[in-house]
Short mmCIF file of N, CA and C in Angstrom, two decimals:
data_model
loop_
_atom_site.label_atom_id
_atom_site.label_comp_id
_atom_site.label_asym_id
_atom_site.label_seq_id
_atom_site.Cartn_x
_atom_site.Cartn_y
_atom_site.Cartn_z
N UNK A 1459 -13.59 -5.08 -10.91
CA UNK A 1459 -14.90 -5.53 -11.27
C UNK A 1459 -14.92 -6.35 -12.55
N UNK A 1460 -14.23 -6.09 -13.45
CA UNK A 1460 -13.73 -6.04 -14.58
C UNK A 1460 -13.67 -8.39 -14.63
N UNK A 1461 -12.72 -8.18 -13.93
CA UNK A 1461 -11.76 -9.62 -13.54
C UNK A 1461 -12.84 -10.15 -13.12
N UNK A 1462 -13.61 -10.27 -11.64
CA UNK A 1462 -14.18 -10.60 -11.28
C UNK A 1462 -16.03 -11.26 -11.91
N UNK A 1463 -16.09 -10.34 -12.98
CA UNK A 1463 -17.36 -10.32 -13.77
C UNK A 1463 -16.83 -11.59 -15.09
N UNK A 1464 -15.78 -11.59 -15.13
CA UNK A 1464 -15.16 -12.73 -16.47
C UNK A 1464 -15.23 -14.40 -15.46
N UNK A 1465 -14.52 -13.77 -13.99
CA UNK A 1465 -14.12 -14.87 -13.75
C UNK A 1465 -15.91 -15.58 -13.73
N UNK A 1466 -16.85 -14.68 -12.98
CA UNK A 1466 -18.09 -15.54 -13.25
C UNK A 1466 -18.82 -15.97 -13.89
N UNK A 1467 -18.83 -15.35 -15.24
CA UNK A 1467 -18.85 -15.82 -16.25
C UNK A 1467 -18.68 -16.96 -16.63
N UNK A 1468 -17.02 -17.19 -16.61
CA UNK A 1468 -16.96 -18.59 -17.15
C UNK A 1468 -17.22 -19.67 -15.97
N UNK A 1469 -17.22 -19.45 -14.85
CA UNK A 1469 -17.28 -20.28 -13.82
C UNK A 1469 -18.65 -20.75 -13.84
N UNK A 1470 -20.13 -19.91 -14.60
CA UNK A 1470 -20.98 -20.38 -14.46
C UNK A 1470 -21.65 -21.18 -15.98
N UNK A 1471 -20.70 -20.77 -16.82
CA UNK A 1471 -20.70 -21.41 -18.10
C UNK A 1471 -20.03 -23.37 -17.48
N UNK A 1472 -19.53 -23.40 -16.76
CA UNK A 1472 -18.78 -24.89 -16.50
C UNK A 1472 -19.42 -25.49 -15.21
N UNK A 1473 -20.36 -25.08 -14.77
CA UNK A 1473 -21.23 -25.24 -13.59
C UNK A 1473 -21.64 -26.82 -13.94
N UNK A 1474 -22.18 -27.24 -14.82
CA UNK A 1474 -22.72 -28.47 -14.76
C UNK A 1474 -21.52 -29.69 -15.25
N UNK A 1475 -20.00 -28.78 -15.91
CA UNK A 1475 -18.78 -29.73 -16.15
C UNK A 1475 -17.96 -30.52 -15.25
N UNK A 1476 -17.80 -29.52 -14.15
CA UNK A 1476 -17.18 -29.64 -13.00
C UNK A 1476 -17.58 -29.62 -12.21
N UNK A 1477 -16.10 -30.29 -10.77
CA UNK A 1477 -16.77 -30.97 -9.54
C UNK A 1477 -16.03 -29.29 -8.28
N UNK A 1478 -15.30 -28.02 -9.29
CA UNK A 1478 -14.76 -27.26 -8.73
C UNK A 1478 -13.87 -26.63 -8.99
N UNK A 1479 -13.15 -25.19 -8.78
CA UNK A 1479 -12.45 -24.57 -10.05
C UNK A 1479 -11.15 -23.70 -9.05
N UNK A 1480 -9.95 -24.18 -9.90
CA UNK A 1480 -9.09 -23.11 -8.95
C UNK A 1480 -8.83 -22.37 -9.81
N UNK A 1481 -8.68 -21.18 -8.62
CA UNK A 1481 -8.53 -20.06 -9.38
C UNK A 1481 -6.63 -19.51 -8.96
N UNK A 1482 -5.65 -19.12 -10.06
CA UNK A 1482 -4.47 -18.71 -9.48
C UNK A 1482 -4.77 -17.03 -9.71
N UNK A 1483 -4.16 -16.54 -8.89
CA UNK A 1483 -3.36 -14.91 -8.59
C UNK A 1483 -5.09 -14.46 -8.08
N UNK A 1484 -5.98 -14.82 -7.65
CA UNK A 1484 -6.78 -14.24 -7.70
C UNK A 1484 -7.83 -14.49 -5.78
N UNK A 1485 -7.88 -13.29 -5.00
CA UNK A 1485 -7.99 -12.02 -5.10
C UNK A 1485 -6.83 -11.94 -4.53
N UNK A 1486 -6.06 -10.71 -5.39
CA UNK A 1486 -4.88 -10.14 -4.75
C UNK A 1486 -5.08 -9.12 -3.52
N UNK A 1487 -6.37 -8.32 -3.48
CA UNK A 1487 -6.67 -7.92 -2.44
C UNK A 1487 -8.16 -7.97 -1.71
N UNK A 1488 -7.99 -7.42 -0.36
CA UNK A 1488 -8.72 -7.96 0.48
C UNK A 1488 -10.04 -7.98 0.00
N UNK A 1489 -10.71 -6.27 -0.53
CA UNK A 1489 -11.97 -5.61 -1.42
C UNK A 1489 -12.08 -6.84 -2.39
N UNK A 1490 -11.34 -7.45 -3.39
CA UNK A 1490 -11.64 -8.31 -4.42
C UNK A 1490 -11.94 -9.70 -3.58
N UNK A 1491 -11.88 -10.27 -2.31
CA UNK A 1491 -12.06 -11.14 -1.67
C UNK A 1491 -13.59 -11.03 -1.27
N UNK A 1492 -13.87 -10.14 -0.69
CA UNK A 1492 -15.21 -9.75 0.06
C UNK A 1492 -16.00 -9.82 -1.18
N UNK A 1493 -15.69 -8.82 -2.57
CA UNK A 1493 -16.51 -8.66 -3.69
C UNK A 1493 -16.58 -10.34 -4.10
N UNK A 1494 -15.72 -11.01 -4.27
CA UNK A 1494 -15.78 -12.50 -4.59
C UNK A 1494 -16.80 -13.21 -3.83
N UNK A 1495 -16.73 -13.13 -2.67
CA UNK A 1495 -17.98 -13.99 -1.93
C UNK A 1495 -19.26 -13.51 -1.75
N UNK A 1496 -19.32 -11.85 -2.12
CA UNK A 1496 -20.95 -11.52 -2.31
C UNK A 1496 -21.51 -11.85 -3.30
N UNK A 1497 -20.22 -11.88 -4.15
CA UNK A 1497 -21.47 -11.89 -5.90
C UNK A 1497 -21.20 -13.55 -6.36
N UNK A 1498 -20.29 -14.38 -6.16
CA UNK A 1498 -20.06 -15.96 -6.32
C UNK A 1498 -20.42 -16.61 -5.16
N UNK A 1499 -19.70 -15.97 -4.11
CA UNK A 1499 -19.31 -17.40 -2.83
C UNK A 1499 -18.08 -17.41 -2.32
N UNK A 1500 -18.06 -18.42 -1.10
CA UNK A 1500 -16.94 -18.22 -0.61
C UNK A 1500 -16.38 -19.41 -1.18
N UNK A 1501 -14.65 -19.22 -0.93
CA UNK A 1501 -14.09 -20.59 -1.36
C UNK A 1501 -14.11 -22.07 -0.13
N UNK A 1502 -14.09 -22.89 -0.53
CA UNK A 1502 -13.96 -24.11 0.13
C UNK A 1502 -12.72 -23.42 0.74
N UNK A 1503 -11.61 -23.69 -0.09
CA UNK A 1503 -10.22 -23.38 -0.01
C UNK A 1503 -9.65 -22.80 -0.54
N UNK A 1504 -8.48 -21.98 0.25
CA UNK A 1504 -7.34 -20.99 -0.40
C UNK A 1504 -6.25 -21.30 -0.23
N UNK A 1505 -5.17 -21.37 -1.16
CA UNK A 1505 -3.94 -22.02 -1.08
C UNK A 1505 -2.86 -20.62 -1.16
N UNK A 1506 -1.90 -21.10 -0.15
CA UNK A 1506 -0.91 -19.80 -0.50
C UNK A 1506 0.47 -20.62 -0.51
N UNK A 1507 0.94 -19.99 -1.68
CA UNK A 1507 2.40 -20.42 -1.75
C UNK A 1507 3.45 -19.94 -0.80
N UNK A 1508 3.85 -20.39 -0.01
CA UNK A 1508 4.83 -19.64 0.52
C UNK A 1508 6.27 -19.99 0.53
N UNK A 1509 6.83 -18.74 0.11
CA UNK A 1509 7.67 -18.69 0.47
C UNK A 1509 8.58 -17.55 0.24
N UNK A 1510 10.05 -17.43 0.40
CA UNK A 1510 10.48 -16.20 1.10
C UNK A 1510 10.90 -14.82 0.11
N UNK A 1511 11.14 -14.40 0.09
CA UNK A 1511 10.98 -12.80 -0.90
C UNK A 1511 12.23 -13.48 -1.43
N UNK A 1512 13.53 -14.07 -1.11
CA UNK A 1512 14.90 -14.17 -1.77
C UNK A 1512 14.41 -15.35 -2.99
N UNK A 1513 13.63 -16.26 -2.48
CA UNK A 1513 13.58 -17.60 -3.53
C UNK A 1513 12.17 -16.72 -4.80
N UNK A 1514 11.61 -15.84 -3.99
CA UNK A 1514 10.64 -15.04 -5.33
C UNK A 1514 11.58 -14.36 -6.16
N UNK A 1515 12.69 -13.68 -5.35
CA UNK A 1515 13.11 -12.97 -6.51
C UNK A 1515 14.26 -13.61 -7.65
N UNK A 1516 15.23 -14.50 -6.53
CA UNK A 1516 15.65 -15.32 -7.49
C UNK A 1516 14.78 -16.11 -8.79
N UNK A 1517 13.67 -16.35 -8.59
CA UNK A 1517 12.98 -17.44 -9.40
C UNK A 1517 12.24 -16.07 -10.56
N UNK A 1518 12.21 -14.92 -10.34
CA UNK A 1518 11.60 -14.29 -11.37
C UNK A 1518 12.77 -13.24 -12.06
N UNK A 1519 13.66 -13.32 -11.36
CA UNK A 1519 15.04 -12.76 -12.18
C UNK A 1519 15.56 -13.89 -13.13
N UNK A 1520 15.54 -15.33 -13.00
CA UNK A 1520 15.76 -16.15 -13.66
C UNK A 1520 14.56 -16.47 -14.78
N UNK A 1521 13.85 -16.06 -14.58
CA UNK A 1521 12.68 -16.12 -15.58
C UNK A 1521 12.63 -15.29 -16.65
N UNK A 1522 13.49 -13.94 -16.01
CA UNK A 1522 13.73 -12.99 -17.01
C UNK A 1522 14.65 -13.24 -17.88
N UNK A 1523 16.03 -14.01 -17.97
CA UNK A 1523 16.71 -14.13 -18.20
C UNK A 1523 16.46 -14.88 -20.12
N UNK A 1524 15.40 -15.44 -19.33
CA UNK A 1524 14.79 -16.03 -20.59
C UNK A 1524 13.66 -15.85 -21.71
N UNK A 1525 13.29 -14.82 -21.14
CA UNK A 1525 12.06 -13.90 -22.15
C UNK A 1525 12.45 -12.52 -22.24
N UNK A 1526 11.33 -12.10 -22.62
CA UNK A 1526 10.98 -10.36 -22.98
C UNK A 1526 10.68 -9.29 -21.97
N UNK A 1527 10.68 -10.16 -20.65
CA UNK A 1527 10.93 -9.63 -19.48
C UNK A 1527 11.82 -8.42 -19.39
N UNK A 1528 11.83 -6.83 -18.67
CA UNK A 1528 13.17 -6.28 -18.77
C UNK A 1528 12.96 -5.92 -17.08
N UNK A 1529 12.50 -6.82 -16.00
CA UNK A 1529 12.45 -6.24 -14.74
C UNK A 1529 14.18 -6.29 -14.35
N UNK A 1530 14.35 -5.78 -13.69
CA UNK A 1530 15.90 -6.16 -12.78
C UNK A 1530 15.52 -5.94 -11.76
N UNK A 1531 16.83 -6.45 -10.41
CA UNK A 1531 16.62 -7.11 -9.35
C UNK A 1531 15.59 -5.72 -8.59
N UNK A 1532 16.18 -4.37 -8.65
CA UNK A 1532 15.52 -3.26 -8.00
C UNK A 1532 13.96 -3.22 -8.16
N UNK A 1533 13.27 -3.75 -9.34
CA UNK A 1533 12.33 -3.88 -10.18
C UNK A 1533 11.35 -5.18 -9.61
N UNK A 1534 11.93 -5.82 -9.50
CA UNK A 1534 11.30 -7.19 -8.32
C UNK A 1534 11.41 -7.09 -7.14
N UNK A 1535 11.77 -6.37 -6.88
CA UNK A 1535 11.89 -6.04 -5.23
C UNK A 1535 10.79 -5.37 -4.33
N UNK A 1536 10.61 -4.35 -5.45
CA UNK A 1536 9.41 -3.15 -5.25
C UNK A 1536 7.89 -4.12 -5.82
N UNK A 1537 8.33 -4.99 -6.60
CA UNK A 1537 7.08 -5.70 -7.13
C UNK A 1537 6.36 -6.25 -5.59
N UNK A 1538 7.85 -7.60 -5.04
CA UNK A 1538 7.18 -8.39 -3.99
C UNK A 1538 7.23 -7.45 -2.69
N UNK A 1539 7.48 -6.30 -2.60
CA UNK A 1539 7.37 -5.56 -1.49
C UNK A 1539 5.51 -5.51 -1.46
N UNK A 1540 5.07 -4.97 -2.56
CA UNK A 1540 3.83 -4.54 -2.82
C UNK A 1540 2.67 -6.01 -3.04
N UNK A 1541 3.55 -7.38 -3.29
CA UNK A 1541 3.12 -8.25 -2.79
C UNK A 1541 2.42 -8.69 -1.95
N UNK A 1542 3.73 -8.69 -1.00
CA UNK A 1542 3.08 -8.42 0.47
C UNK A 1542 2.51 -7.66 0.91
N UNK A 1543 2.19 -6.35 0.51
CA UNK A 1543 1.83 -5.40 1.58
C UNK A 1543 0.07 -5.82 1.02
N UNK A 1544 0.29 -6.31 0.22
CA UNK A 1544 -1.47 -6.31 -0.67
C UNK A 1544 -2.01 -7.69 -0.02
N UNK A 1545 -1.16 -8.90 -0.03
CA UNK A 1545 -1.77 -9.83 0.45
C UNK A 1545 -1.64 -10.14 1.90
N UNK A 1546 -0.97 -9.54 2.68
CA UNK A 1546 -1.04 -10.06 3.82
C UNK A 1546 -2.40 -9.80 4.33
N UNK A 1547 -3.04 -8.73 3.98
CA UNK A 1547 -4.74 -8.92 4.78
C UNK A 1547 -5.27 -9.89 4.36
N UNK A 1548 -5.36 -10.25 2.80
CA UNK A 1548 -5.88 -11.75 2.38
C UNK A 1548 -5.45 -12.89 3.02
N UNK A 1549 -4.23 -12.78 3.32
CA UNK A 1549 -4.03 -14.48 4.19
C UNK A 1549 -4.51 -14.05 5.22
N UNK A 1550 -4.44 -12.89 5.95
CA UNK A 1550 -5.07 -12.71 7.77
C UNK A 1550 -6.86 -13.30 7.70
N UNK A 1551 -7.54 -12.77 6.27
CA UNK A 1551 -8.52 -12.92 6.83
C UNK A 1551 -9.23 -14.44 6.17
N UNK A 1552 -8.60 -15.48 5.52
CA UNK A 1552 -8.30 -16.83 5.16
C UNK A 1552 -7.92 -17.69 6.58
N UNK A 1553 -7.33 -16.82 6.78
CA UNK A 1553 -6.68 -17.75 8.03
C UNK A 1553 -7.81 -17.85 9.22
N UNK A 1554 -8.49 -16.18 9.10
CA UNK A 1554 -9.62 -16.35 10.35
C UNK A 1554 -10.38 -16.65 9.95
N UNK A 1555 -10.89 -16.96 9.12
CA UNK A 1555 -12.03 -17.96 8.52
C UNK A 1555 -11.66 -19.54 8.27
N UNK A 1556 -10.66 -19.96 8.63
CA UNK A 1556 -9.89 -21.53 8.14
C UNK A 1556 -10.20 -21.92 7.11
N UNK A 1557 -9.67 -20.87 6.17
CA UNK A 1557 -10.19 -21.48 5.24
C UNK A 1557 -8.25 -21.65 3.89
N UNK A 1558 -7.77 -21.58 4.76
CA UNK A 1558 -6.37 -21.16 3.79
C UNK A 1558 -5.28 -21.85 4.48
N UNK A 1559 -5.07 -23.03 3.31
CA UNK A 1559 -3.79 -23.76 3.57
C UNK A 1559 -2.42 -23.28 3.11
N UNK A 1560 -1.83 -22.81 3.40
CA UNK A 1560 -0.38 -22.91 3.40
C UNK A 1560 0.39 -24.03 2.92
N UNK A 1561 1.20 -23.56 1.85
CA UNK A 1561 2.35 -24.35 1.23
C UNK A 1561 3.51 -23.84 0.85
N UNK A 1562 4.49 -24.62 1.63
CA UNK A 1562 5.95 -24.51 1.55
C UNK A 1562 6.48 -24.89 0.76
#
């Protein structure tokens, strides 16, 4: 509720700036999707990155490498497991609404 009450906030503070606002990581799940379009709206569009659990984990083990990060590989694994298990209803129900493009 928390997230969702900021994001409208500022989204309605820039209402007369802009022609439209993306939003990243956001709703990670399905409840924060539904709560998003009762109390804002729905999106025009939803973009999903895709791609495969090996190039996520490579790309955030290498990320660690370079900050304050202390995940290891066991540690990202369990992250994008829970990834997926959280967003796949969000793309199912993007997709049955056409409203969610896919990118490779």
């Amino acid at each position: 509720g928390i997230v969702l009450e900021l994001l409208k906030e500022a989204m309605v503070s820039k209402l007369g700036d802009t022609k439209g606002f993306l939003i990243d990581g956001y709703p990670r799940e399905l409840k924060e999707a539904e709560e998003f379009e009762s109390k804002i709206g729905e999106p025009k569009l939803v973009f999903c990155l895709d791609c495969s659990a090996e190039t996520m984990s490579d790309r955030l083990l290498m990320r660690n490498q370079g900050s304050q990060h202390s995940d290891n590989a066991e540690t990202v694994k369990e992250g994008i497991k829970s990834y997926y298990q959280a967003s796949k209803p969000v793309i199912a129900y993007y997709e049955r609404k056409a409203q969610l493009c896919k990118v490779n």
